[in-house]
Structures are given as structure tokens and as C-alpha cells.
Amino acid sequence: MVKIESVEELRKIKESDFGFVILLSESMPIIHTTNCKLIFENDFLQNNKIQSHHWFSTHLLAEKELGDLKSCKLCNP
Ligand SMILES: [Zn+2]
């Protein structure tokens, strides 16, 4: 699991179009493809305290580490 620490890092990951971005908060983690339109840089900047962004190379790895994941309704990974 790689925690995304900066908005520049988030941007690079989105552009790479490889792997998955997981949003972690108090509810179930949500998994997105890296190019999902619902991953907003503004959310990253504003909500960093209540929700963190992480990157995984595969869906399986994310599941192994975090358990049950909720799939984003838009990108539906
Ligand atoms: Zn999504």
C-alpha cells in the first residue's frame, strides 16, 4: 500500500492510468481505477484529514490488505 502524500503525486498516478486508488475513511474503503473522474484533486486537498488516498497495483493486493472494498459506481473496477 502506497499512501499518496501530495496532489502532484495524485496527478501523476491519475496520468499513469495504472493500478487503483483507494479512498480510506471511517466507512468501507472505496476502490477506483486511477483515471476515474470521481477522484478530485480538491477533495484530496480539503479532506485529507478525514479520508486518505492510497495506491495499489492490483485489486487483489488491495483486498488482501484492506479486506472488503466497495467499488466505485462510476468506474466500477
Ligand atoms: Zn471511480
PDB file of C-alpha atoms and ligand atoms in Angstrom:
ATOM      1  CA  MET A   1       0.000   0.000   0.000  1.00  0.00           C
ATOM      2  CA  VAL A   2       1.346   3.376  -1.001  1.00  0.00           C
ATOM      3  CA  LYS A   3      -0.109   6.427   0.661  1.00  0.00           C
ATOM      4  CA  ILE A   4      -0.499   9.329  -1.716  1.00  0.00           C
ATOM      5  CA  GLU A   5       1.050  12.281   0.065  1.00  0.00           C
ATOM      6  CA  SER A   6       0.738  15.153  -2.339  1.00  0.00           C
ATOM      7  CA  VAL A   7      -1.553  16.397  -5.040  1.00  0.00           C
ATOM      8  CA  GLU A   8       1.340  16.179  -7.525  1.00  0.00           C
ATOM      9  CA  GLU A   9       1.691  12.514  -6.688  1.00  0.00           C
ATOM     10  CA  LEU A  10      -2.055  12.023  -7.153  1.00  0.00           C
ATOM     11  CA  ARG A  11      -1.878  13.742 -10.532  1.00  0.00           C
ATOM     12  CA  LYS A  12       0.982  11.503 -11.692  1.00  0.00           C
ATOM     13  CA  ILE A  13      -0.904   8.397 -10.612  1.00  0.00           C
ATOM     14  CA  LYS A  14      -4.029   9.519 -12.455  1.00  0.00           C
ATOM     15  CA  GLU A  15      -1.992  10.175 -15.590  1.00  0.00           C
ATOM     16  CA  SER A  16      -0.199   6.832 -15.350  1.00  0.00           C
ATOM     17  CA  ASP A  17      -3.538   5.040 -15.755  1.00  0.00           C
ATOM     18  CA  PHE A  18      -2.136   2.024 -13.924  1.00  0.00           C
ATOM     19  CA  GLY A  19      -3.380   0.380 -10.760  1.00  0.00           C
ATOM     20  CA  PHE A  20      -6.092   1.503  -8.378  1.00  0.00           C
ATOM     21  CA  VAL A  21      -6.734   4.360  -5.992  1.00  0.00           C
ATOM     22  CA  ILE A  22      -8.395   3.511  -2.699  1.00  0.00           C
ATOM     23  CA  LEU A  23     -10.100   6.142  -0.588  1.00  0.00           C
ATOM     24  CA  LEU A  24      -9.905   5.284   3.079  1.00  0.00           C
ATOM     25  CA  SER A  25     -12.211   6.872   5.601  1.00  0.00           C
ATOM     26  CA  GLU A  26     -14.250   5.628   8.532  1.00  0.00           C
ATOM     27  CA  SER A  27     -16.664   3.765   6.267  1.00  0.00           C
ATOM     28  CA  MET A  28     -15.776   0.951   3.865  1.00  0.00           C
ATOM     29  CA  PRO A  29     -12.786   1.684   1.600  1.00  0.00           C
ATOM     30  CA  ILE A  30     -13.768   2.678  -1.927  1.00  0.00           C
ATOM     31  CA  ILE A  31     -11.749   1.450  -4.877  1.00  0.00           C
ATOM     32  CA  HIS A  32     -11.386   3.430  -8.105  1.00  0.00           C
ATOM     33  CA  THR A  33      -9.417   2.990 -11.284  1.00  0.00           C
ATOM     34  CA  THR A  34      -6.651   5.593 -11.427  1.00  0.00           C
ATOM     35  CA  ASN A  35      -8.316   7.550 -14.213  1.00  0.00           C
ATOM     36  CA  CYS A  36     -11.742   7.763 -12.532  1.00  0.00           C
ATOM     37  CA  LYS A  37     -13.436  11.139 -12.889  1.00  0.00           C
ATOM     38  CA  LEU A  38     -14.608  10.959  -9.267  1.00  0.00           C
ATOM     39  CA  ILE A  39     -11.109  11.342  -7.852  1.00  0.00           C
ATOM     40  CA  PHE A  40     -10.903  15.088  -7.353  1.00  0.00           C
ATOM     41  CA  GLU A  41      -7.776  16.999  -6.501  1.00  0.00           C
ATOM     42  CA  ASN A  42      -9.886  19.394  -4.450  1.00  0.00           C
ATOM     43  CA  ASP A  43     -11.194  16.565  -2.302  1.00  0.00           C
ATOM     44  CA  PHE A  44      -7.662  15.403  -1.798  1.00  0.00           C
ATOM     45  CA  LEU A  45      -6.602  18.830  -0.582  1.00  0.00           C
ATOM     46  CA  GLN A  46      -9.646  19.561   1.547  1.00  0.00           C
ATOM     47  CA  ASN A  47     -10.496  16.197   3.068  1.00  0.00           C
ATOM     48  CA  ASN A  48      -7.075  14.812   3.721  1.00  0.00           C
ATOM     49  CA  LYS A  49      -7.742  14.581   7.441  1.00  0.00           C
ATOM     50  CA  ILE A  50     -10.900  12.517   7.211  1.00  0.00           C
ATOM     51  CA  GLN A  51     -10.048  10.485   4.138  1.00  0.00           C
ATOM     52  CA  SER A  52      -6.715   9.308   2.834  1.00  0.00           C
ATOM     53  CA  HIS A  53      -5.795   8.206  -0.667  1.00  0.00           C
ATOM     54  CA  HIS A  54      -3.734   5.095  -1.332  1.00  0.00           C
ATOM     55  CA  TRP A  55      -2.433   3.415  -4.428  1.00  0.00           C
ATOM     56  CA  PHE A  56      -2.302  -0.317  -5.146  1.00  0.00           C
ATOM     57  CA  SER A  57      -1.039  -2.018  -8.280  1.00  0.00           C
ATOM     58  CA  THR A  58      -3.773  -4.658  -8.238  1.00  0.00           C
ATOM     59  CA  HIS A  59      -7.299  -5.130  -6.929  1.00  0.00           C
ATOM     60  CA  LEU A  60      -6.258  -8.360  -5.238  1.00  0.00           C
ATOM     61  CA  LEU A  61      -3.454  -6.727  -3.267  1.00  0.00           C
ATOM     62  CA  ALA A  62      -5.817  -4.033  -2.063  1.00  0.00           C
ATOM     63  CA  GLU A  63      -8.322  -6.632  -0.940  1.00  0.00           C
ATOM     64  CA  LYS A  64      -5.664  -8.637   0.839  1.00  0.00           C
ATOM     65  CA  GLU A  65      -4.557  -5.646   2.830  1.00  0.00           C
ATOM     66  CA  LEU A  66      -7.855  -3.884   3.474  1.00  0.00           C
ATOM     67  CA  GLY A  67     -10.486  -6.596   3.315  1.00  0.00           C
ATOM     68  CA  ASP A  68     -13.853  -5.794   1.796  1.00  0.00           C
ATOM     69  CA  LEU A  69     -13.833  -2.969  -0.708  1.00  0.00           C
ATOM     70  CA  LYS A  70     -16.661  -1.031  -2.177  1.00  0.00           C
ATOM     71  CA  SER A  71     -16.375  -0.486  -5.920  1.00  0.00           C
ATOM     72  CA  CYS A  72     -16.923   2.992  -7.244  1.00  0.00           C
ATOM     73  CA  LYS A  73     -20.255   3.202  -9.052  1.00  0.00           C
ATOM     74  CA  LEU A  74     -18.782   5.130 -11.954  1.00  0.00           C
ATOM     75  CA  CYS A  75     -15.541   3.337 -12.843  1.00  0.00           C
ATOM     76  CA  ASN A  76     -16.655   0.038 -11.287  1.00  0.00           C
ATOM     77  CA  PRO A  77     -13.249  -1.657 -11.018  1.00  0.00           C
TER      78      PRO A  77
HETATM   79 ZN    ZN B   1     -14.340   5.629  -9.544  1.00  0.00          ZN
END
